[in-house]
XYZ file of N, CA, C and O in Angstrom:
624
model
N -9.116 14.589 9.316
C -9.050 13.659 10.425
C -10.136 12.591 10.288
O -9.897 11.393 10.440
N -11.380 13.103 9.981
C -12.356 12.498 9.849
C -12.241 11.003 8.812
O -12.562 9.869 9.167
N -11.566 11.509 7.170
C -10.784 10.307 6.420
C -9.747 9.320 6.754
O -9.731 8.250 6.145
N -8.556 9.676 8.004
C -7.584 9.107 8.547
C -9.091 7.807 9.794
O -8.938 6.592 9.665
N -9.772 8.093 10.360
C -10.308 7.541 11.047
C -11.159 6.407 10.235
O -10.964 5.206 10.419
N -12.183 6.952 9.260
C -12.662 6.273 8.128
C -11.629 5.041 7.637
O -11.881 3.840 7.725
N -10.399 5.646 7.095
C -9.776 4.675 6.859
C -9.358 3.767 7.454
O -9.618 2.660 6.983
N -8.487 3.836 8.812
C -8.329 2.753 10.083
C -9.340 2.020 10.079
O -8.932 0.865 10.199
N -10.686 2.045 9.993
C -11.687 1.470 10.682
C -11.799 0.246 9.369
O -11.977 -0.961 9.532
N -11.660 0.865 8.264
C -11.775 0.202 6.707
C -10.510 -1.155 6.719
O -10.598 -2.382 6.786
N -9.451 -0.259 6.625
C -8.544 -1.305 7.025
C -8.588 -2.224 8.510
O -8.336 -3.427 8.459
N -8.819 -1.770 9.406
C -9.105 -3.205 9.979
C -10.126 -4.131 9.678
O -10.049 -5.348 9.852
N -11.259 -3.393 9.135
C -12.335 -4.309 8.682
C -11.614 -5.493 7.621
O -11.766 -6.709 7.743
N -10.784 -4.793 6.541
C -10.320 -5.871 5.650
C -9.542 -6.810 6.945
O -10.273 -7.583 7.565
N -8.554 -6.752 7.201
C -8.070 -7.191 8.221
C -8.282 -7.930 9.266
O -7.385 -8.475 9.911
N -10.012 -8.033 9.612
C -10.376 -9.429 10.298
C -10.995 -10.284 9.420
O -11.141 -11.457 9.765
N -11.523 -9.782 7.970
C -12.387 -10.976 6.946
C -11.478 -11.232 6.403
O -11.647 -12.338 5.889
N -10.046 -10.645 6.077
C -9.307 -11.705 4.911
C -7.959 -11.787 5.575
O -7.226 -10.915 6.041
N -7.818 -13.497 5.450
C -6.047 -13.823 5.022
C -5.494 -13.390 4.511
O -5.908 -13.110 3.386
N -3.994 -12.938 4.921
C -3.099 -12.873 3.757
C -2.615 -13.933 3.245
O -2.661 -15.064 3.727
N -2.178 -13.627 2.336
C -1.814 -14.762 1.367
C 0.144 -15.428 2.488
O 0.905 -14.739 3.167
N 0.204 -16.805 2.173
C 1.227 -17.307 2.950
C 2.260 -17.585 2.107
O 1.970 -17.976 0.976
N 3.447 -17.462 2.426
C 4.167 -18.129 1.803
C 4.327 -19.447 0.929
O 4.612 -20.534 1.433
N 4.113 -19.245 -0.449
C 4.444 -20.617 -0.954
C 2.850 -20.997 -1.188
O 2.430 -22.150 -1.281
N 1.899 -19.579 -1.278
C 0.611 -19.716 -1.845
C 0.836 -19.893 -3.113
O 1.983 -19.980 -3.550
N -0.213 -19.969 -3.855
C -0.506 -19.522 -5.845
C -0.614 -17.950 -5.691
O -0.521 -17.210 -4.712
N -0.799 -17.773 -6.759
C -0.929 -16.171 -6.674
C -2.480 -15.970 -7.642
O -2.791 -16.021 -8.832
N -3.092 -15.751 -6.483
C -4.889 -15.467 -6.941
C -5.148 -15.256 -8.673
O -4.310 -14.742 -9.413
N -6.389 -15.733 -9.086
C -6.276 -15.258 -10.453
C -7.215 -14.050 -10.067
O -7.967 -13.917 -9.102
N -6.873 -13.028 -11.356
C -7.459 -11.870 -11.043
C -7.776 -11.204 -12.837
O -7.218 -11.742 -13.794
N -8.649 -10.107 -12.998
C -8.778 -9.702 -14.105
C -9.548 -7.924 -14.183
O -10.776 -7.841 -14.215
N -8.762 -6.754 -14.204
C -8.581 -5.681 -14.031
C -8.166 -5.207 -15.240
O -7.376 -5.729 -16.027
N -8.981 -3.794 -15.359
C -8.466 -2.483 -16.652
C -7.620 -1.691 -16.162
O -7.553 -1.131 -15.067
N -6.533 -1.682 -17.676
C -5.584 -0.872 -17.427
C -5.707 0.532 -17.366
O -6.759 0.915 -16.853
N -4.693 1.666 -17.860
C -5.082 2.648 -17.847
C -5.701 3.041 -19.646
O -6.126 4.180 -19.841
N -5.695 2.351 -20.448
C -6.642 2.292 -21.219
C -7.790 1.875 -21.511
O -8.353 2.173 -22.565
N -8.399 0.961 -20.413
C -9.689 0.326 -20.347
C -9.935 -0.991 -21.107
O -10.994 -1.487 -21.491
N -8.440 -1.495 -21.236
C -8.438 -3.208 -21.645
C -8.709 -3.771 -20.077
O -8.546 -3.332 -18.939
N -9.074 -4.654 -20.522
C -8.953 -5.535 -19.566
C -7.429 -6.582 -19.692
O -6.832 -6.772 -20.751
N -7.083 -7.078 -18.534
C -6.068 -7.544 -18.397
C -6.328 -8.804 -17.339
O -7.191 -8.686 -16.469
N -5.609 -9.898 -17.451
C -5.260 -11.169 -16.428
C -4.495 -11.209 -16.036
O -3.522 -10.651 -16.542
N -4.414 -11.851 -14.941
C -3.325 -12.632 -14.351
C -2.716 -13.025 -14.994
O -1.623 -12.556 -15.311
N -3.217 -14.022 -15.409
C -2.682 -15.509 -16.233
C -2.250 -14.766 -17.230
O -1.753 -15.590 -17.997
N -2.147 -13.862 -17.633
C -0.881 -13.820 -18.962
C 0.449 -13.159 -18.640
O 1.285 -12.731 -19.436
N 0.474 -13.163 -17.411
C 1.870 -13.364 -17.113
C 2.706 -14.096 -16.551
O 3.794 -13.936 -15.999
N 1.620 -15.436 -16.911
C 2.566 -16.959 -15.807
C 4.052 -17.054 -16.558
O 4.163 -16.699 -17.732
N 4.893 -17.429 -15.990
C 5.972 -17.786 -16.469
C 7.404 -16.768 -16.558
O 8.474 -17.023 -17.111
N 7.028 -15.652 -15.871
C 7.453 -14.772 -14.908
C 7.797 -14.290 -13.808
O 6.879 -14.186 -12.994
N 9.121 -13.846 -13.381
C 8.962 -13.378 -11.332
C 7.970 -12.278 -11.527
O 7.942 -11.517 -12.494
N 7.283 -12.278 -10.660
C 5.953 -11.011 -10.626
C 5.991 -10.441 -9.486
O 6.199 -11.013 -8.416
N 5.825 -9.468 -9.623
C 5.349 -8.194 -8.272
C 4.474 -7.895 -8.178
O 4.301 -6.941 -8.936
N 3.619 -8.128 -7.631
C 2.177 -7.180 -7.369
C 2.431 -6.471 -6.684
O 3.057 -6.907 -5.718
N 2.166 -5.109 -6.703
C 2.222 -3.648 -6.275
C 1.029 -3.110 -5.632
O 0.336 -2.443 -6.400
N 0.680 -3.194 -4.671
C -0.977 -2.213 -4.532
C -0.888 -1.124 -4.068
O -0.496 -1.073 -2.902
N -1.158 -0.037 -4.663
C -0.917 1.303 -4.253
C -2.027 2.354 -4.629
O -2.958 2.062 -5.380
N -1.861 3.652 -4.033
C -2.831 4.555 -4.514
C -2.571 5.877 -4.815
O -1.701 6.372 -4.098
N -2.928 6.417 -5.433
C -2.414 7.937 -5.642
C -2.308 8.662 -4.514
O -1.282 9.340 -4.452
N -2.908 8.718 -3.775
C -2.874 9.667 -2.687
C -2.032 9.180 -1.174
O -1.770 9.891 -0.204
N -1.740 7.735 -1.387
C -0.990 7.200 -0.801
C 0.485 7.981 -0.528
O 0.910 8.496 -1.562
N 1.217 8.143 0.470
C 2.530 9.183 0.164
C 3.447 8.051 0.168
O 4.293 8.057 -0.725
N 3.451 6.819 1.218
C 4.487 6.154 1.162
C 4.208 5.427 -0.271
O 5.182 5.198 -0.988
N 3.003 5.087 -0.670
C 3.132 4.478 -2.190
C 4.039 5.131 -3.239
O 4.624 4.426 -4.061
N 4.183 6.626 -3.224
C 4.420 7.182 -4.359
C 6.012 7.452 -4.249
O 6.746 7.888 -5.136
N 6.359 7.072 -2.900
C 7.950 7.366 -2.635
C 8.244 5.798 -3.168
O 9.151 5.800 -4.000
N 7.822 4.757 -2.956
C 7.836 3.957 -3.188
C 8.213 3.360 -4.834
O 9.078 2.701 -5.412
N 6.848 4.129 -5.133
C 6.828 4.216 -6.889
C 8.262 4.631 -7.519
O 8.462 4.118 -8.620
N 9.115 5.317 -7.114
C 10.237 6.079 -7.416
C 11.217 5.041 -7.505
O 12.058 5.014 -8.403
N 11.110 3.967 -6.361
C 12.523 3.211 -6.406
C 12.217 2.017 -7.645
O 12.888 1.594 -8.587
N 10.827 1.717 -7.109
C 10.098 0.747 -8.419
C 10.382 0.687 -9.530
O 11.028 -0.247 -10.005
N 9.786 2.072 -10.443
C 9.658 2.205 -11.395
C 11.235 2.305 -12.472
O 11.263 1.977 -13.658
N 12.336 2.795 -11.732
C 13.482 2.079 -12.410
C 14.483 1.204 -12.079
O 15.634 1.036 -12.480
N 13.312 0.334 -10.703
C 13.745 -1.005 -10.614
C 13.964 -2.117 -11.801
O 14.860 -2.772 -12.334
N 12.318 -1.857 -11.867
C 11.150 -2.390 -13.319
C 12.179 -2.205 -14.579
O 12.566 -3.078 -15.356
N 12.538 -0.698 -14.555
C 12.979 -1.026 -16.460
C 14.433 -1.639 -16.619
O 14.846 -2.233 -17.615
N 15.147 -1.379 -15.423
C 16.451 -2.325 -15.531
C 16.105 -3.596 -15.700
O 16.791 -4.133 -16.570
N 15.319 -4.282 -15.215
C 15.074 -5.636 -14.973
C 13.813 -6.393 -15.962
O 13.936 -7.445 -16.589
N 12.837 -5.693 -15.901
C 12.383 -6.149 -17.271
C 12.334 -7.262 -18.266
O 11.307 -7.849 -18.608
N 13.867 -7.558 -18.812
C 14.322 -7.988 -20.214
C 14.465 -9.626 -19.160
O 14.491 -10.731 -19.702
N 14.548 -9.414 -17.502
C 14.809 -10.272 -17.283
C 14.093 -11.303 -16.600
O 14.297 -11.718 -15.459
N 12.864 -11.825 -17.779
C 11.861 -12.036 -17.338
C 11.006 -11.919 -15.902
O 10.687 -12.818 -15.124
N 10.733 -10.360 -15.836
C 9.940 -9.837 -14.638
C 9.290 -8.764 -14.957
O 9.728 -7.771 -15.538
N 7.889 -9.035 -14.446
C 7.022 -8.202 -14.656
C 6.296 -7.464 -13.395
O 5.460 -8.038 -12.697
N 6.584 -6.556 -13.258
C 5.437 -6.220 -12.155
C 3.901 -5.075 -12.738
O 3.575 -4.279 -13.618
N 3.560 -5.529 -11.898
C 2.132 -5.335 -11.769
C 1.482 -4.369 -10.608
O 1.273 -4.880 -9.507
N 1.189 -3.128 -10.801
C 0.904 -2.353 -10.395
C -1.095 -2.280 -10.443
O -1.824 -2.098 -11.418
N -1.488 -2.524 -8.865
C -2.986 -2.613 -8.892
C -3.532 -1.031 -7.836
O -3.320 -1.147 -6.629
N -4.048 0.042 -8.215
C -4.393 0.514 -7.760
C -5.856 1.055 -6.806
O -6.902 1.486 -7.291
N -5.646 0.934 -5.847
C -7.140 1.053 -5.287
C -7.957 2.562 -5.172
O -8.962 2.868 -4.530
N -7.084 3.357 -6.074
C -7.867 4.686 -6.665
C -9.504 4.604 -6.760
O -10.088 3.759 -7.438
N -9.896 5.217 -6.283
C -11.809 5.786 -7.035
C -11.661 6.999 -7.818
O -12.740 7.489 -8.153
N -10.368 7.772 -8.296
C -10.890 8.648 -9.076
C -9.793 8.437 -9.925
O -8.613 8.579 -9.606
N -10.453 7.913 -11.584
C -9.106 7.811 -12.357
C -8.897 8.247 -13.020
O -8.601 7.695 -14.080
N -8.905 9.963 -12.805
C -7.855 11.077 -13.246
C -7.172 11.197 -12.156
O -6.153 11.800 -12.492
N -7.134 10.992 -11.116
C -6.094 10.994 -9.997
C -4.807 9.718 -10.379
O -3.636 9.976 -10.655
N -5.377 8.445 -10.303
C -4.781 7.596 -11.219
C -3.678 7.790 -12.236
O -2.482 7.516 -12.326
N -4.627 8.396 -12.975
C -3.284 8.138 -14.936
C -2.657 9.439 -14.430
O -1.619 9.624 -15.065
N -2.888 10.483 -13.479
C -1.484 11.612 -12.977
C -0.345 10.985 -12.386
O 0.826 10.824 -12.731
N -1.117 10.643 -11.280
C 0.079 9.632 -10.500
C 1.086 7.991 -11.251
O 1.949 7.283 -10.732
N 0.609 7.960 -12.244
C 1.151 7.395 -12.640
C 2.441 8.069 -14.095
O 3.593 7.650 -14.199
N 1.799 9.155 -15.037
C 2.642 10.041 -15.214
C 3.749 10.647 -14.467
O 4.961 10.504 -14.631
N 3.131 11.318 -13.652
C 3.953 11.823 -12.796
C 5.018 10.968 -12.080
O 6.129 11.456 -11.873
N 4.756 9.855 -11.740
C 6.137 8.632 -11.233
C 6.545 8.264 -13.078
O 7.302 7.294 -13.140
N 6.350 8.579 -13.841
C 6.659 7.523 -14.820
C 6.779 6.489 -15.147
O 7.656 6.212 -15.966
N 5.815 5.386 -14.553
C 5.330 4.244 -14.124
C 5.205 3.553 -15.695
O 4.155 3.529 -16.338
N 6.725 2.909 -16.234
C 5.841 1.651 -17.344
C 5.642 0.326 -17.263
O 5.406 -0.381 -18.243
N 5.741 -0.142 -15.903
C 5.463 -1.313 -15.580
C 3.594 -1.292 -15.891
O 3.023 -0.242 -15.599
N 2.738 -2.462 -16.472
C 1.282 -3.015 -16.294
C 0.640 -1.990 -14.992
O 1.154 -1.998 -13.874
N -0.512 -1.157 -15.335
C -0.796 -0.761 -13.820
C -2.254 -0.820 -14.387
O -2.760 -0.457 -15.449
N -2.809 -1.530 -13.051
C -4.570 -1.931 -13.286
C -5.034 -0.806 -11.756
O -4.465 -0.364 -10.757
N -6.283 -0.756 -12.336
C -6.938 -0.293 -11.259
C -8.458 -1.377 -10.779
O -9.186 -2.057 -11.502
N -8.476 -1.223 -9.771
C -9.580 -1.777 -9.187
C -10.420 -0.479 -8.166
O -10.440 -0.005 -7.030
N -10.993 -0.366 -9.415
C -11.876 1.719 -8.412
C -12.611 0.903 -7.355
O -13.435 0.750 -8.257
N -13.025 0.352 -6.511
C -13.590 0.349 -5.320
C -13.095 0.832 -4.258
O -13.888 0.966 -3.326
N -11.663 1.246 -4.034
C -11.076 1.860 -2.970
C -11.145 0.675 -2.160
O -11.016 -0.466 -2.604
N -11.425 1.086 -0.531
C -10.868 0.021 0.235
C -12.436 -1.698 0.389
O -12.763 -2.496 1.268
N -12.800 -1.449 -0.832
C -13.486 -2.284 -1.277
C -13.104 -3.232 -2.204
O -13.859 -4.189 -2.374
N -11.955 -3.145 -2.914
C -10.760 -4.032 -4.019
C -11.372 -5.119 -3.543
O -11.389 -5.407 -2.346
N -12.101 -6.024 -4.770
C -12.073 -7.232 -4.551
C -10.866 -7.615 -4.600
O -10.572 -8.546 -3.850
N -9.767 -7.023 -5.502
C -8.578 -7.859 -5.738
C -7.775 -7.943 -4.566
O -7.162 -8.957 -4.233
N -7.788 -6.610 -3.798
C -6.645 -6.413 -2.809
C -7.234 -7.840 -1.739
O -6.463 -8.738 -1.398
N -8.771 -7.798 -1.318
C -9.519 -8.648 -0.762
C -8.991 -10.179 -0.670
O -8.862 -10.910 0.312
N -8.727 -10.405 -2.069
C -8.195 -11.965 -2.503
C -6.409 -11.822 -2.225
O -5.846 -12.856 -2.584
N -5.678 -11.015 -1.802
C -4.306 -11.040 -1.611
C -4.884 -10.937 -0.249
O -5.305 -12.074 -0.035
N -5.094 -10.329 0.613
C -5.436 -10.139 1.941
C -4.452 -8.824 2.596
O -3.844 -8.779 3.666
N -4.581 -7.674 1.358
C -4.293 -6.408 1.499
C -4.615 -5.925 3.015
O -5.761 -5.714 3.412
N -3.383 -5.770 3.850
C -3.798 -4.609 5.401
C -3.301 -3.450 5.494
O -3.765 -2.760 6.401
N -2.301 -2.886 4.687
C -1.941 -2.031 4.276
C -1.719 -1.224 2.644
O -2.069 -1.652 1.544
N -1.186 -0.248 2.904
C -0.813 0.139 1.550
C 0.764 0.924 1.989
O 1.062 1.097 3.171
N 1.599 1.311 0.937
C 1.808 -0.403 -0.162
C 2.006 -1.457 0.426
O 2.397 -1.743 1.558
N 1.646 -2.115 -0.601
C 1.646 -3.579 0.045
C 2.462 -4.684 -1.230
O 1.648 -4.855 -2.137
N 3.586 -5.320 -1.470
C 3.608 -6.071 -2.808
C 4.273 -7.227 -2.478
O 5.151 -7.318 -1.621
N 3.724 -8.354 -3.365
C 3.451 -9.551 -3.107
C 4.348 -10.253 -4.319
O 4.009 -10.118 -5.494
N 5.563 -11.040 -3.917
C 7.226 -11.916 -5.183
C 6.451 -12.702 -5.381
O 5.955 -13.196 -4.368
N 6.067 -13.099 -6.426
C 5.721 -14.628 -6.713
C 6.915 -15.175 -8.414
O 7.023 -14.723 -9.553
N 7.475 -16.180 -7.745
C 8.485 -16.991 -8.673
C 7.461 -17.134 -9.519
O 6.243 -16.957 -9.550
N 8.841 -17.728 -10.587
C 8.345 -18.662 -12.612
C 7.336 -19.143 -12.649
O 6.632 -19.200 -13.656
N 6.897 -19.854 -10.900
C 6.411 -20.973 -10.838
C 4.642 -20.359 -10.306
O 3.582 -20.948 -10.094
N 5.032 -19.043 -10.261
C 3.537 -18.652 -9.568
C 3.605 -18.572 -8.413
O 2.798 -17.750 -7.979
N 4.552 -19.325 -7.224
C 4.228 -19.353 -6.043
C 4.521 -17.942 -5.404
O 5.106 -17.081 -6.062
N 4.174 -17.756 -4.327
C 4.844 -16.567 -3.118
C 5.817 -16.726 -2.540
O 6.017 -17.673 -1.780
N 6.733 -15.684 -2.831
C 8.141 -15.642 -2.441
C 8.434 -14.834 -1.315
O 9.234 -15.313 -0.511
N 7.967 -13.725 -1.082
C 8.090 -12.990 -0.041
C 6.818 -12.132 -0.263
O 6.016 -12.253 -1.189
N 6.782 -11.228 0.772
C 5.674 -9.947 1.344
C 6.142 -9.028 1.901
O 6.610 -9.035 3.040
N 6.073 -8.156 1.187
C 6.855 -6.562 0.758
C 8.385 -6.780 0.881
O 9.043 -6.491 1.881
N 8.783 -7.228 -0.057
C 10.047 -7.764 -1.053
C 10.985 -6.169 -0.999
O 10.671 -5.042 -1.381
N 12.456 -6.803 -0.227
C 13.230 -5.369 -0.730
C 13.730 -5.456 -2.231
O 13.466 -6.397 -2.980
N 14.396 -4.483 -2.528
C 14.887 -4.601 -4.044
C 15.825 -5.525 -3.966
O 16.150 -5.818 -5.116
N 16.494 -6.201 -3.099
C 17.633 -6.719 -2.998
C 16.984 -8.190 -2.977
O 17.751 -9.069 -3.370
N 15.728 -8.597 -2.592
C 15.296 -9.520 -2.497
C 14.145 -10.028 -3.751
O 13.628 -11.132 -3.922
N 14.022 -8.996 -4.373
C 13.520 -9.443 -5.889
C 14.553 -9.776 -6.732
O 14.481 -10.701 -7.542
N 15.817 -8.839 -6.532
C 16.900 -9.101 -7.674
C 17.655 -10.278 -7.181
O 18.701 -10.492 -7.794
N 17.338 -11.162 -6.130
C 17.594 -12.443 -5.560
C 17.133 -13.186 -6.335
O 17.835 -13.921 -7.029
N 15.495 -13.146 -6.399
C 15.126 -13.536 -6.935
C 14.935 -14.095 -8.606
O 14.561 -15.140 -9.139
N 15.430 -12.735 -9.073
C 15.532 -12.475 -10.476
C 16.832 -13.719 -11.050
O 16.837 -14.293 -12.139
N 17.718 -13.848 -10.067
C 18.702 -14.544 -10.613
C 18.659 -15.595 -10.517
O 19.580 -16.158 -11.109
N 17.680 -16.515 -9.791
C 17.332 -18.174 -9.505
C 17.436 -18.494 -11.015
O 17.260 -19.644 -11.416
């Protein structure tokens, strides 16, 4: 109980210092390790529909979530779309399980600060999950995108 309270208090804190991002924003630059400890950018996936994903292992609606995702992702793929999976994990052996365990081969970065993510910070993360369409063009397309509304997307 004590963590459910912790957390409310965390998330509203993000929640009065940051914007979310608006429709028809850019999509923040950002630069996060994968689950091998490269580092990874933004920017090398301009020219793509993109998903940003923010989720966490211990998250339950994330991981039900992860399920529809993850063979959203490999059908779609080939068709120029990438998503991007950012996790706000602090422990990353909790991490590379939960990501096994969904069978996750979409890009997945972590940002270990927990509800400290600079990255989630710069999207203006208030929940989890939380994922953010951005078109070819980079811009923001929607905020928490159904599947029906990425594969909208996919076909522009």
């Amino acid at each position: 109980m004590k963590k459910i309270v912790m957390m409310l208090f965390v998330i509203l804190g993000m929640t009065t210092t940051n914007a979310q991002l608006k429709i028809g924003d850019a999509m923040p630059s950002f630069q996060l390790l994968n689950q091998k400890g490269v580092s990874v950018s933004s920017a090398s996936f301009k020219g793509n529909v993109i998903l940003v994903d923010f989720w966490a292992s211990w998250c339950a609606p994330c991981r039900i979530a992860n399920k529809k995702l993850g063979p959203f992702y490999t059908a779609n793929k080939a068709k120029n779309f990438e998503m991007i999976g950012i996790s706000i994990d602090t422990k990353k052996d909790k991490w590379l399980a939960a990501i096994e365990k969904d069978k996750l081969s979409n890009v997945q970065l972590i940002d270990p600060n927990g509800f400290e993510a600079k990255v989630a910070a710069l999207f203006g993360v208030e929940q989890l999950p939380s994922a953010f369409l951005f078109d070819k063009n980079g811009k923001l397309v929607a905020i928490n995108p159904s599947l029906d509304q990425i594969a909208a997307q996919l076909k522009k």
